[in-house]
Coordinates of C-alpha atoms in Angstrom, one line a residue:
M1059 CA 107.2 100.4 85.6
G1060 CA 106.2 99.5 89.1
K1061 CA 104.4 100.7 92.1
E1062 CA 106.5 103.9 92.3
S1063 CA 105.3 104.9 88.9
I1064 CA 101.7 104.4 89.9
Q1065 CA 102.2 106.5 92.9
D1066 CA 103.8 109.3 90.8
Y1067 CA 100.7 109.2 88.6
I1068 CA 98.4 109.4 91.5
S1069 CA 100.3 112.4 93.0
T1070 CA 100.4 114.3 89.7
L1071 CA 96.7 113.6 88.8
K1072 CA 95.6 114.7 92.3
T1073 CA 97.8 117.8 92.4
A1074 CA 96.7 118.9 88.9
G1075 CA 93.0 118.4 89.9
I1076 CA 92.5 115.9 87.0
C1077 CA 91.1 113.0 89.0
S1078 CA 89.0 112.7 92.2
E1079 CA 89.5 110.2 95.0
I1080 CA 86.8 107.9 93.5
D1081 CA 88.6 108.0 90.1
I1082 CA 91.9 106.9 91.8
H1083 CA 90.1 104.3 93.9
F1084 CA 88.5 102.7 90.8
A1085 CA 91.8 102.7 88.9
R1086 CA 93.4 100.9 91.9
F1087 CA 90.7 98.3 91.8
I1088 CA 91.3 97.7 88.1
L1089 CA 95.0 97.2 88.7
A1090 CA 94.3 94.8 91.6
C1091 CA 92.5 92.5 89.2
S1092 CA 95.8 91.5 87.6
N1093 CA 99.5 91.1 88.6
D1094 CA 100.6 93.8 86.2
P1095 CA 100.7 97.3 87.7
D1096 CA 100.8 99.0 84.3
P1097 CA 100.5 102.8 84.6
D1098 CA 98.8 103.0 81.2
I1099 CA 96.0 100.7 82.4
F1100 CA 95.7 102.7 85.6
L1101 CA 95.5 105.9 83.6
A1102 CA 92.8 104.6 81.3
A1103 CA 90.7 103.4 84.3
A1104 CA 91.1 106.8 86.1
L1105 CA 90.3 108.8 83.0
V1106 CA 87.2 106.8 82.0
S1107 CA 85.9 107.3 85.6
R1108 CA 86.6 111.0 85.4
A1109 CA 85.0 111.2 81.9
T1110 CA 81.6 109.9 83.1
A1111 CA 81.7 112.2 86.1
G1112 CA 82.3 115.1 83.6
G1113 CA 79.3 114.2 81.4
D1114 CA 80.9 111.9 78.8
I1115 CA 79.6 108.4 78.3
C1116 CA 83.0 107.0 77.5
L1117 CA 86.7 107.8 77.1
N1118 CA 87.7 108.4 73.5
L1119 CA 91.2 106.9 73.3
D1120 CA 91.9 108.5 69.9
A1121 CA 91.1 112.0 71.3
A1122 CA 93.1 111.4 74.5
A1123 CA 96.1 109.6 73.0
D1124 CA 99.5 111.4 73.2
S1125 CA 98.0 114.2 75.3
V1126 CA 99.4 115.6 78.6
V1127 CA 96.7 115.1 81.2
G1128 CA 98.6 116.2 84.2
K1129 CA 101.8 118.0 85.2
D1130 CA 103.1 118.5 88.7
P1131 CA 105.9 121.1 88.8
A1132 CA 107.3 119.3 91.8
G1133 CA 106.9 115.8 90.3
P1134 CA 109.4 113.8 88.3
V1135 CA 107.5 113.5 85.0
P1136 CA 104.2 114.7 83.5
V1137 CA 101.4 112.2 82.9
I1138 CA 101.1 111.5 79.2
C1139 CA 98.6 109.2 77.5
P1140 CA 100.2 106.6 75.3
P1141 CA 99.5 106.3 71.5
T1142 CA 96.2 104.7 70.6
I1143 CA 97.6 101.5 69.2
K1144 CA 99.8 100.8 72.2
W1145 CA 97.0 101.7 74.6
R1146 CA 94.4 99.6 72.8
R1147 CA 96.8 96.6 72.8
K1148 CA 97.4 96.8 76.5
L1149 CA 93.7 97.2 77.3
R1150 CA 92.7 94.3 75.1
A1151 CA 95.1 92.0 76.9
H1152 CA 93.8 93.1 80.4
P1153 CA 91.4 90.7 82.2
T1154 CA 89.0 93.6 83.2
V1155 CA 88.5 94.8 79.7
G1156 CA 85.9 93.1 77.5
H1157 CA 84.3 93.4 74.0
P1158 CA 80.8 94.8 73.7
G1159 CA 78.4 92.2 74.9
Q1160 CA 80.8 90.8 77.5
R1161 CA 80.3 91.4 81.2
R1162 CA 83.6 93.0 82.3
P1163 CA 84.2 96.2 84.4
L1164 CA 85.5 98.0 81.3
I1165 CA 84.3 97.7 77.7
L1166 CA 86.4 98.7 74.7
D1167 CA 84.6 98.8 71.3
D1168 CA 85.9 98.8 67.8
H1169 CA 85.9 102.6 67.6
N1170 CA 88.4 103.0 70.4
R1171 CA 85.8 104.0 72.9
L1172 CA 86.4 102.8 76.5
Y1173 CA 83.3 102.5 78.7
L1174 CA 82.5 101.7 82.3
Y1175 CA 80.3 98.6 81.8
R1176 CA 77.1 100.1 83.2
Y1177 CA 77.4 103.1 80.8
W1178 CA 78.0 100.8 77.8
E1179 CA 74.9 98.8 78.9
Y1180 CA 72.8 102.0 79.2
E1181 CA 73.8 103.2 75.8
N1182 CA 73.3 99.8 74.2
Q1183 CA 69.9 99.3 75.8
L1184 CA 68.7 102.7 74.8
S1185 CA 69.9 102.5 71.2
A1186 CA 68.2 99.0 70.9
A1187 CA 65.0 100.3 72.3
I1188 CA 64.9 103.3 70.0
R1189 CA 65.7 101.1 66.9
Q1190 CA 62.9 98.8 68.0
R1191 CA 60.4 101.6 68.3
V1192 CA 61.4 103.1 65.0
A1193 CA 61.0 99.8 63.1
G1194 CA 57.2 99.7 63.1
E1195 CA 54.2 101.9 62.7
L1196 CA 50.9 101.8 64.5
A1197 CA 47.5 100.6 63.1
D1198 CA 46.0 102.3 60.0
F1199 CA 43.6 105.1 60.5
N1200 CA 40.9 106.5 58.3
P1201 CA 42.5 109.5 56.6
R1202 CA 39.2 111.4 56.2
I1203 CA 38.4 111.1 59.9
V1204 CA 42.0 112.1 60.9
T1205 CA 42.0 115.1 58.6
A1206 CA 38.7 116.3 60.0
I1207 CA 39.9 116.0 63.6
L1208 CA 43.1 117.7 62.8
S1209 CA 41.3 120.6 61.2
R1210 CA 39.3 121.2 64.4
L1211 CA 42.3 120.8 66.7
F1212 CA 44.8 122.7 64.6
P1213 CA 42.8 125.3 62.6
D1214 CA 44.5 126.7 59.5
N1215 CA 46.5 129.9 60.4
G1216 CA 47.1 130.8 56.8
Q1217 CA 50.8 131.1 57.4
G1218 CA 52.1 128.1 55.4
A1219 CA 52.8 124.6 56.6
D1220 CA 51.5 124.0 60.2
W1221 CA 54.3 122.1 61.8
Q1222 CA 52.4 121.4 64.9
K1223 CA 49.9 119.5 62.7
V1224 CA 52.8 117.6 61.1
A1225 CA 54.0 116.7 64.6
A1226 CA 50.5 115.5 65.5
V1227 CA 50.4 113.2 62.4
T1228 CA 53.9 111.9 63.4
A1229 CA 52.8 111.2 67.0
L1230 CA 49.6 109.4 65.7
L1231 CA 51.4 107.1 63.3
K1232 CA 54.7 106.4 65.1
R1233 CA 55.5 104.6 68.4
L1234 CA 58.3 107.1 68.9
C1235 CA 57.8 110.8 68.2
I1236 CA 60.5 113.5 69.0
I1237 CA 59.3 117.1 68.9
T1238 CA 62.1 119.6 69.1
G1239 CA 62.2 123.4 68.9
G1240 CA 63.4 126.5 70.7
P1241 CA 61.6 128.3 73.5
G1242 CA 58.3 129.6 72.3
S1243 CA 58.0 127.1 69.4
G1244 CA 54.8 125.7 70.8
K1245 CA 56.0 122.2 72.0
T1246 CA 54.0 122.1 75.2
H1247 CA 51.1 124.0 73.5
A1248 CA 50.9 121.4 70.8
I1249 CA 51.0 118.4 73.0
A1250 CA 47.5 118.9 74.3
G1251 CA 46.2 118.9 70.7
I1252 CA 48.3 115.9 69.9
L1253 CA 46.9 113.9 72.9
A1254 CA 43.3 115.0 71.9
L1255 CA 44.0 113.6 68.4
I1256 CA 45.2 110.3 69.7
L1257 CA 42.2 110.0 72.0
A1258 CA 39.8 110.9 69.3
C1259 CA 41.2 108.3 67.0
A1260 CA 41.1 105.5 69.7
D1261 CA 37.6 104.4 68.7
G1262 CA 36.2 105.0 72.2
N1263 CA 38.9 103.0 73.9
K1264 CA 40.1 104.5 77.1
L1265 CA 43.8 105.3 77.0
N1266 CA 46.1 105.6 80.0
I1267 CA 48.3 108.7 79.4
C1268 CA 51.3 109.5 81.6
L1269 CA 52.8 113.0 81.5
T1270 CA 56.3 113.3 82.9
A1271 CA 59.3 115.6 83.1
P1272 CA 62.8 115.4 84.7
T1273 CA 62.3 118.0 87.5
G1274 CA 59.4 119.1 89.6
K1275 CA 59.6 122.6 88.1
A1276 CA 59.4 121.2 84.6
A1277 CA 56.5 118.9 85.6
A1278 CA 54.6 121.9 87.1
R1279 CA 55.1 124.0 83.9
L1280 CA 53.9 121.1 81.7
G1281 CA 50.8 120.7 83.9
E1282 CA 50.1 124.4 83.7
A1283 CA 50.4 124.4 79.9
I1284 CA 48.2 121.3 79.5
L1285 CA 45.5 122.7 81.8
Q1286 CA 45.4 126.0 80.0
V1287 CA 45.4 124.8 76.5
K1288 CA 42.9 121.9 76.8
K1289 CA 40.2 124.4 77.9
D1290 CA 40.2 125.8 74.4
L1291 CA 40.5 122.6 72.4
N1292 CA 37.7 122.0 69.8
C1293 CA 36.9 118.5 70.9
S1294 CA 34.4 116.6 72.9
P1295 CA 34.3 116.7 76.8
T1296 CA 35.1 113.0 76.8
V1297 CA 38.3 113.6 74.9
K1298 CA 39.2 116.6 77.1
D1299 CA 38.6 114.4 80.2
G1300 CA 41.0 111.8 78.8
I1301 CA 43.9 114.3 78.9
P1302 CA 45.4 114.1 82.4
N1303 CA 46.2 117.1 84.5
E1304 CA 48.7 115.5 86.8
V1305 CA 52.4 115.4 85.7
F1306 CA 55.0 113.3 87.4
T1307 CA 58.7 113.6 87.6
I1308 CA 60.4 110.7 85.9
H1309 CA 61.6 109.3 89.2
R1310 CA 58.2 109.5 90.7
L1311 CA 56.6 107.9 87.6
L1312 CA 59.0 104.9 87.6
K1313 CA 58.9 104.6 91.5
P1314 CA 62.5 104.3 92.9
I1315 CA 63.4 101.3 95.0
A1316 CA 64.9 102.8 98.2
G1317 CA 68.6 102.3 98.6
T1318 CA 69.2 101.1 95.0
P1319 CA 69.6 102.6 91.6
Y1320 CA 66.6 100.6 90.3
F1321 CA 63.0 101.4 89.8
H1322 CA 59.7 99.5 90.4
Y1323 CA 58.9 99.9 86.7
N1324 CA 61.5 98.5 84.4
R1325 CA 62.0 96.2 81.4
K1326 CA 60.3 93.2 83.1
R1327 CA 57.6 95.2 84.8
Q1328 CA 56.5 97.9 82.4
L1329 CA 54.3 101.0 83.0
P1330 CA 50.6 100.4 82.5
A1331 CA 50.5 103.3 80.0
D1332 CA 49.3 103.6 76.4
V1333 CA 51.0 107.0 75.9
V1334 CA 54.0 108.5 77.7
V1335 CA 54.9 112.1 77.2
V1336 CA 58.4 113.3 78.3
D1337 CA 58.9 117.1 78.4
E1338 CA 62.3 119.0 78.8
A1339 CA 64.1 115.9 77.4
S1340 CA 67.4 117.8 77.0
M1341 CA 67.7 117.6 80.8
V1342 CA 67.4 113.8 80.9
D1343 CA 70.7 111.9 81.2
L1344 CA 71.6 108.6 79.5
A1345 CA 71.0 106.4 82.5
L1346 CA 67.5 107.8 83.3
M1347 CA 66.4 107.9 79.6
S1348 CA 67.5 104.3 79.2
K1349 CA 65.6 103.2 82.2
L1350 CA 62.5 105.1 81.2
M1351 CA 62.5 103.8 77.7
Q1352 CA 62.8 100.2 78.9
A1353 CA 59.9 100.8 81.2
V1354 CA 57.6 101.9 78.4
A1355 CA 55.8 99.0 76.7
P1356 CA 56.9 98.4 73.1
D1357 CA 53.4 98.9 71.7
A1358 CA 52.8 102.2 73.7
R1359 CA 53.5 105.6 72.1
L1360 CA 56.4 107.6 73.5
L1361 CA 56.4 111.3 72.8
I1362 CA 59.6 113.2 73.6
L1363 CA 59.7 117.0 73.7
G1364 CA 62.7 119.2 74.1
D1365 CA 65.1 121.8 72.7
K1366 CA 68.1 120.0 71.2
D1367 CA 70.1 123.2 71.3
Q1368 CA 69.8 123.7 75.1
L1369 CA 72.3 122.7 77.7
A1370 CA 72.8 118.9 78.0
S1371 CA 71.9 117.0 81.2
V1372 CA 74.0 117.6 84.4
E1373 CA 74.7 113.9 84.5
A1374 CA 76.4 111.8 81.8
G1375 CA 75.1 112.0 78.2
S1376 CA 73.6 114.4 75.7
V1377 CA 70.8 112.1 74.7
L1378 CA 68.4 114.5 72.9
G1379 CA 71.3 116.0 70.9
D1380 CA 72.5 112.5 69.9
V1381 CA 69.1 111.3 69.0
C1382 CA 68.4 114.4 66.9
H1383 CA 71.8 114.1 65.3
G1384 CA 72.8 117.5 66.6
H1385 CA 72.0 120.1 64.0
V1386 CA 70.7 117.7 61.3
R1387 CA 68.4 119.4 58.8
Q1388 CA 64.7 118.5 59.0
G1389 CA 63.5 116.1 56.4
F1390 CA 61.3 113.0 55.9
S1391 CA 61.5 110.0 53.6
Q1392 CA 59.3 110.2 50.5
N1393 CA 57.0 107.5 51.8
F1394 CA 56.4 109.4 55.1
L1395 CA 55.8 112.7 53.2
K1396 CA 53.0 110.9 51.3
Q1397 CA 51.5 109.8 54.6
I1398 CA 51.7 113.3 56.0
A1399 CA 49.9 114.6 52.9
T1400 CA 47.3 111.9 53.1
Y1401 CA 46.4 112.5 56.8
S1402 CA 46.9 116.2 57.0
E1403 CA 46.6 117.5 53.4
I1404 CA 49.9 119.3 54.0
A1405 CA 52.4 119.2 51.1
L1406 CA 55.9 119.7 52.3
E1407 CA 57.7 120.3 49.0
E1408 CA 60.2 122.6 50.7
V1409 CA 61.4 119.7 52.9
V1410 CA 64.4 117.9 51.5
H1411 CA 63.4 114.5 50.4
L1412 CA 65.7 112.0 52.0
P1413 CA 66.7 108.7 50.4
E1414 CA 64.8 105.8 51.9
K1415 CA 67.9 104.6 53.7
A1416 CA 67.7 107.7 55.8
A1417 CA 64.1 106.9 56.8
G1418 CA 63.4 105.4 60.2
L1419 CA 64.5 107.7 63.0
Q1420 CA 64.5 110.7 60.7
D1421 CA 60.8 110.2 60.1
C1422 CA 60.2 110.2 63.9
I1423 CA 61.7 113.7 64.4
C1424 CA 59.7 116.9 63.9
V1425 CA 61.3 120.3 64.3
L1426 CA 59.0 123.2 65.1
P1427 CA 60.7 126.2 63.3
K1428 CA 58.2 128.9 64.2
N1429 CA 58.6 131.0 67.3
Y1430 CA 55.4 132.2 69.0
R1431 CA 57.1 134.0 71.9
F1432 CA 59.3 136.3 69.8
A1433 CA 58.3 138.3 66.8
S1434 CA 60.1 137.4 63.6
R1435 CA 62.5 140.4 63.9
S1436 CA 62.7 140.2 67.7
G1437 CA 66.2 140.8 69.0
I1438 CA 66.0 137.8 71.4
G1439 CA 65.0 135.6 68.5
E1440 CA 67.6 136.9 66.2
I1441 CA 70.5 136.6 68.7
S1442 CA 69.4 133.1 69.8
R1443 CA 69.7 132.0 66.1
A1444 CA 73.0 133.7 65.7
I1445 CA 74.4 132.1 68.9
N1446 CA 73.3 128.7 67.6
R1447 CA 75.1 129.3 64.4
G1448 CA 78.3 130.4 66.3
D1449 CA 78.0 133.8 64.6
I1450 CA 79.6 136.1 67.2
N1451 CA 79.8 139.1 64.9
T1452 CA 76.1 139.2 64.3
S1453 CA 75.5 138.5 68.1
M1454 CA 77.7 141.4 69.2
A1455 CA 76.2 143.7 66.6
L1456 CA 72.7 143.0 67.9
L1457 CA 73.8 143.4 71.5
K1458 CA 75.4 146.8 70.8
N1459 CA 72.7 148.2 68.6
P1460 CA 71.0 151.0 70.6
A1461 CA 67.9 150.7 68.5
E1462 CA 67.4 147.1 69.6
A1463 CA 65.5 147.3 72.9
A1464 CA 65.2 143.6 73.6
V1465 CA 68.9 142.8 73.9
E1466 CA 71.7 144.7 75.5
W1467 CA 75.4 144.4 76.2
V1468 CA 77.0 145.6 79.4
A1469 CA 80.8 145.5 79.6
I1470 CA 81.9 144.2 83.0
S1471 CA 85.5 143.3 83.7
T1472 CA 86.0 143.4 87.5
P1473 CA 83.9 142.2 90.5
T1474 CA 83.9 145.8 91.9
E1475 CA 82.4 147.0 88.6
L1476 CA 79.8 144.1 88.7
N1477 CA 78.7 144.9 92.2
R1478 CA 78.4 148.6 91.5
Q1479 CA 76.3 148.0 88.3
L1480 CA 74.1 145.4 90.1
G1481 CA 73.2 147.7 92.9
Q1482 CA 70.4 149.8 91.3
T1483 CA 69.4 146.9 89.0
I1484 CA 68.6 144.6 92.0
L1485 CA 66.6 147.3 93.8
E1486 CA 64.5 148.0 90.7
G1487 CA 64.1 144.4 89.7
Y1488 CA 62.9 143.1 93.1
R1489 CA 61.2 146.2 94.7
K1490 CA 57.8 145.3 93.2
Y1491 CA 57.5 141.8 94.6
L1492 CA 58.9 142.8 98.0
T1493 CA 56.3 145.5 98.4
T1494 CA 53.4 143.1 97.5
K1495 CA 51.4 141.4 100.3
D1496 CA 49.4 138.9 98.2
P1497 CA 51.4 135.7 97.7
M1498 CA 50.0 135.0 94.2
L1499 CA 50.8 138.6 93.0
A1500 CA 54.2 138.5 94.7
M1501 CA 55.2 135.3 92.9
G1502 CA 54.0 136.8 89.6
A1503 CA 56.1 139.9 90.2
F1504 CA 59.1 137.9 91.3
N1505 CA 59.1 136.1 88.0
E1506 CA 59.3 139.3 86.0
F1507 CA 63.0 139.7 86.6
K1508 CA 65.8 137.2 87.2
I1509 CA 69.6 137.3 87.4
L1510 CA 71.3 134.2 85.8
C1511 CA 74.9 133.3 86.4
A1512 CA 77.1 131.0 84.3
L1513 CA 78.9 129.9 87.5
K1514 CA 77.7 129.0 91.0
V1515 CA 80.8 130.1 92.9
G1516 CA 83.3 132.9 92.7
P1517 CA 82.7 136.7 92.5
Y1518 CA 80.6 136.3 89.3
G1519 CA 78.7 133.3 90.6
A1520 CA 75.1 132.9 91.9
K1521 CA 76.2 132.5 95.5
A1522 CA 78.0 135.8 95.6
V1523 CA 75.2 137.6 93.8
N1524 CA 72.6 136.3 96.3
I1525 CA 74.7 137.6 99.2
L1526 CA 75.1 141.0 97.5
A1527 CA 71.3 141.1 96.8
E1528 CA 70.5 140.5 100.5
Q1529 CA 72.9 143.1 101.6
L1530 CA 71.6 145.7 99.2
L1531 CA 67.9 145.0 99.9
Q1532 CA 68.5 145.1 103.6
R1533 CA 70.2 148.5 103.5
S1534 CA 67.3 149.8 101.5
N1535 CA 64.8 148.4 104.1
L1536 CA 63.1 146.2 101.5
I1537 CA 63.9 143.1 103.6
G1538 CA 64.5 142.9 107.4
D1539 CA 67.7 142.3 109.3
H1540 CA 68.6 138.6 109.5
S1541 CA 71.5 136.3 110.1
T1542 CA 72.1 133.8 107.3
V1543 CA 73.2 131.2 109.9
S1544 CA 71.0 131.4 112.9
Q1545 CA 67.9 133.2 111.5
P1546 CA 67.8 133.0 107.7
W1547 CA 64.1 133.7 107.4
Y1548 CA 62.7 137.1 106.6
R1549 CA 59.7 138.5 104.8
G1550 CA 60.2 138.3 101.0
R1551 CA 63.0 135.6 101.1
P1552 CA 62.9 133.7 97.8
V1553 CA 64.0 130.1 98.0
M1554 CA 64.5 127.3 95.5
I1555 CA 64.1 123.6 96.5
T1556 CA 67.3 121.6 95.8
R1557 CA 66.0 118.1 96.7
N1558 CA 62.7 116.3 95.9
D1559 CA 60.3 115.7 98.8
Y1560 CA 57.5 113.5 97.5
G1561 CA 55.7 113.6 100.8
L1562 CA 55.3 117.4 100.7
G1563 CA 55.0 117.5 96.9
L1564 CA 58.0 119.9 96.6
Y1565 CA 60.6 119.2 94.0
N1566 CA 64.1 120.2 92.9
G1567 CA 63.8 123.6 91.2
D1568 CA 60.5 124.7 92.8
I1569 CA 60.6 128.4 93.9
G1570 CA 58.7 129.8 96.8
I1571 CA 58.3 133.2 98.4
T1572 CA 58.4 133.8 102.2
L1573 CA 55.5 135.9 103.4
P1574 CA 53.3 136.3 106.5
D1575 CA 49.6 135.3 106.2
P1576 CA 48.0 138.1 104.2
D1577 CA 44.8 137.7 106.3
A1578 CA 46.5 137.9 109.7
S1579 CA 46.7 141.1 111.6
A1580 CA 50.3 140.4 112.7
E1581 CA 53.3 139.4 110.7
D1582 CA 54.8 137.2 113.4
H1583 CA 54.5 133.9 111.6
L1584 CA 56.1 133.4 108.2
Y1585 CA 55.2 130.9 105.6
V1586 CA 56.8 129.9 102.3
Y1587 CA 54.3 130.0 99.4
F1588 CA 54.5 127.8 96.3
Q1589 CA 52.3 127.6 93.3
D1590 CA 51.4 124.1 92.1
A1591 CA 50.8 122.7 88.6
A1592 CA 47.1 123.6 88.9
G1593 CA 47.9 127.2 89.7
K1594 CA 46.9 126.8 93.4
I1595 CA 48.9 128.3 96.2
R1596 CA 50.3 126.0 98.9
R1597 CA 52.2 127.2 102.0
F1598 CA 54.6 125.6 104.4
L1599 CA 56.3 126.5 107.6
P1600 CA 60.0 127.2 106.8
H1601 CA 61.3 124.5 109.1
R1602 CA 59.3 121.9 107.1
L1603 CA 61.0 122.6 103.8
P1604 CA 63.5 120.1 102.2
P1605 CA 67.0 121.4 101.4
H1606 CA 66.8 124.8 99.7
E1607 CA 68.8 127.9 98.9
T1608 CA 68.2 131.6 98.5
V1609 CA 67.4 132.5 94.8
Y1610 CA 67.6 136.1 93.8
A1611 CA 70.1 134.8 91.3
M1612 CA 70.4 131.2 90.0
T1613 CA 72.7 129.4 87.6
V1614 CA 71.8 129.0 84.0
H1615 CA 71.6 125.2 84.6
K1616 CA 69.0 125.7 87.3
S1617 CA 67.0 128.1 85.1
Q1618 CA 66.1 125.4 82.4
G1619 CA 62.4 125.2 81.9
S1620 CA 61.8 128.7 83.3
E1621 CA 60.7 131.9 81.7
F1622 CA 61.1 135.5 83.0
D1623 CA 60.2 138.9 81.5
T1624 CA 63.6 140.4 81.9
V1625 CA 66.9 138.4 82.3
I1626 CA 70.4 139.6 83.2
L1627 CA 73.0 137.0 82.2
I1628 CA 76.3 137.4 84.1
L1629 CA 79.5 135.9 82.5
P1630 CA 82.8 135.4 84.4
D1631 CA 85.9 137.4 83.7
K1632 CA 87.8 134.5 82.3
D1633 CA 87.1 131.3 80.3
Y1634 CA 85.9 128.0 81.9
P1635 CA 85.2 124.7 80.1
L1636 CA 81.5 125.0 80.9
M1637 CA 81.2 128.2 78.9
T1638 CA 79.6 127.0 75.7
R1639 CA 77.2 128.4 73.1
E1640 CA 74.5 126.1 74.6
L1641 CA 74.9 127.8 78.0
I1642 CA 74.6 131.3 76.4
Y1643 CA 71.7 130.2 74.3
T1644 CA 69.9 128.6 77.2
G1645 CA 70.4 131.7 79.4
L1646 CA 69.3 134.3 77.0
T1647 CA 66.2 132.4 75.8
R1648 CA 64.8 132.3 79.4
A1649 CA 63.8 136.0 78.7
R1650 CA 60.4 136.8 77.2
R1651 CA 61.0 140.6 76.6
K1652 CA 64.5 141.6 77.3
V1653 CA 67.9 140.1 78.0
S1654 CA 71.1 141.9 79.1
I1655 CA 74.4 140.1 78.9
W1656 CA 77.1 141.3 81.2
G1657 CA 80.7 140.3 80.7
T1658 CA 83.8 140.7 78.5
E1659 CA 83.8 140.2 74.7
P1660 CA 86.7 137.6 74.7
V1661 CA 84.8 135.4 77.2
L1662 CA 81.6 135.6 75.2
T1663 CA 83.4 135.0 71.9
T1664 CA 85.1 131.9 73.2
A1665 CA 81.9 130.6 74.7
V1666 CA 80.0 131.0 71.4
S1667 CA 82.7 129.3 69.5
R1668 CA 82.6 126.2 71.8
Q1669 CA 79.9 123.6 71.6
I1670 CA 79.2 120.8 74.1
E1671 CA 81.0 117.7 72.8
R1672 CA 80.3 114.7 74.9
S1673 CA 82.0 111.4 74.0
S1674 CA 79.3 108.8 73.2
G1675 CA 78.5 106.1 70.7
L1676 CA 74.8 106.7 70.8
R1677 CA 74.6 109.0 67.7
E1678 CA 76.7 106.6 65.6
A1679 CA 74.6 103.6 66.8
L1680 CA 71.4 105.3 65.7
W1681 CA 72.5 107.1 62.5
E1682 CA 75.3 105.3 60.9

């Protein structure tokens, strides 16, 4: 096959929407490195580029082999991937493809996974760093002293094993501690007590503790939680003072080097930190997690918090899910169970004892099973567990049960029906904040209700719902007349920041409310009010804001790390690949009191049956 075949491939892949211009450009580059214009090599290069853009770390040749990836009705032939053996033989012979450890544009491992070199390097460096941290434990501590401190910081609740206390012991003894659990399981609540334990056991040595999260919004929420919880900790003022209030985004902590993908802090110049805490880790992609872990000194503690069942990162990778081995059952080695009992006086007979070969990373993971936000029989708690199990029958039964006030199902099958149903709901949900003059009270009222959409565009997407909301609120005189192009600002406009601005201290995901100065007699001048991590109100003139968008409705992805009293989750009228049980779970667990899911049963059923499966070798590197 010659150049004409390559051009046929390009035409078909573009027409079918399979590959982008950058995928095609990369594949052309790979072919240009040899004198053999082989369409199978071109296809592998284009698909591995597409895979990383779609969230995968690599292209799994076994999964792609013999499949039709593109078909142009007007084209001569469909694009079909070759059999694995043939594909692998061609790739192995190509000068741009190397073995793991070689420096080539493409890396093909022994499990038929094809990587872009930089993603293979990220994965390899991350797995090596994790294995290195898991290998050793920190210095011995006096069990009696630790037990006494734990009893003060985590008083006995009389409700069985205290898993927050178990997590604290793990964080004290291990250089890597992963604390995972659903919303309301007490992850961020526990971290203040864990830091207090570490400080109290430091023999008076001052520790440099860094708190970080992937987004500004997540950083602010962690800061708020730490500030609130540490006030009530039963420990000395010195220990409390050692727990920082400031939380950095990961990028701000590592300090980006302008114009490059690199950071000031890295493997050669590591953070001057004794303890690093990473919250909302499910949102952290492979590249950023790899760079962060390399920047943390090997003898420092690294505490990673997150919900392994939530949506994976927007960028490539599903790091927290891979590190936690997906839905692996909680358990510790017998040796570590003895250590837990020694330091905390907690006997965990109900935990499955793992053979010693399963120790290591398993001993670094603590799952918090108790939910403090939802009652044991709460509809939201029950449906979230059912969704995680993929149990659509139980989920629909809960949604349709009129006696269950916390969850609700609304059948919506057309955009017209959606708009009609949303009308009164939007007015009722947002009237309170729009009639409030005080910025602090307005922000509190605004967070009582939120519309979440699975999609951003289309008639069921967040953009369309935001336009509808503005039209409805304007007709009801709850907001003023405006033009979204020449004059987008009006009293009450809610906006979400979409790009970090370190100079202003505004970060991607921050939400502000537009209001006049409450102390001014006139309402001529509008400001956008934000609440910072310390709970203080800050205001900005609208023209000073970094890129932003109106946010009566937001996508489920953008809602991660947020909580609202009442949530409406809008599903599209047909299936899309991004419709997964993780998306449904993430959306419904943003609600504290009530969640209403709007859509069609076939779409919900398909979504609950589909899990995020991202191709990667990280899980295998850590667990097998």
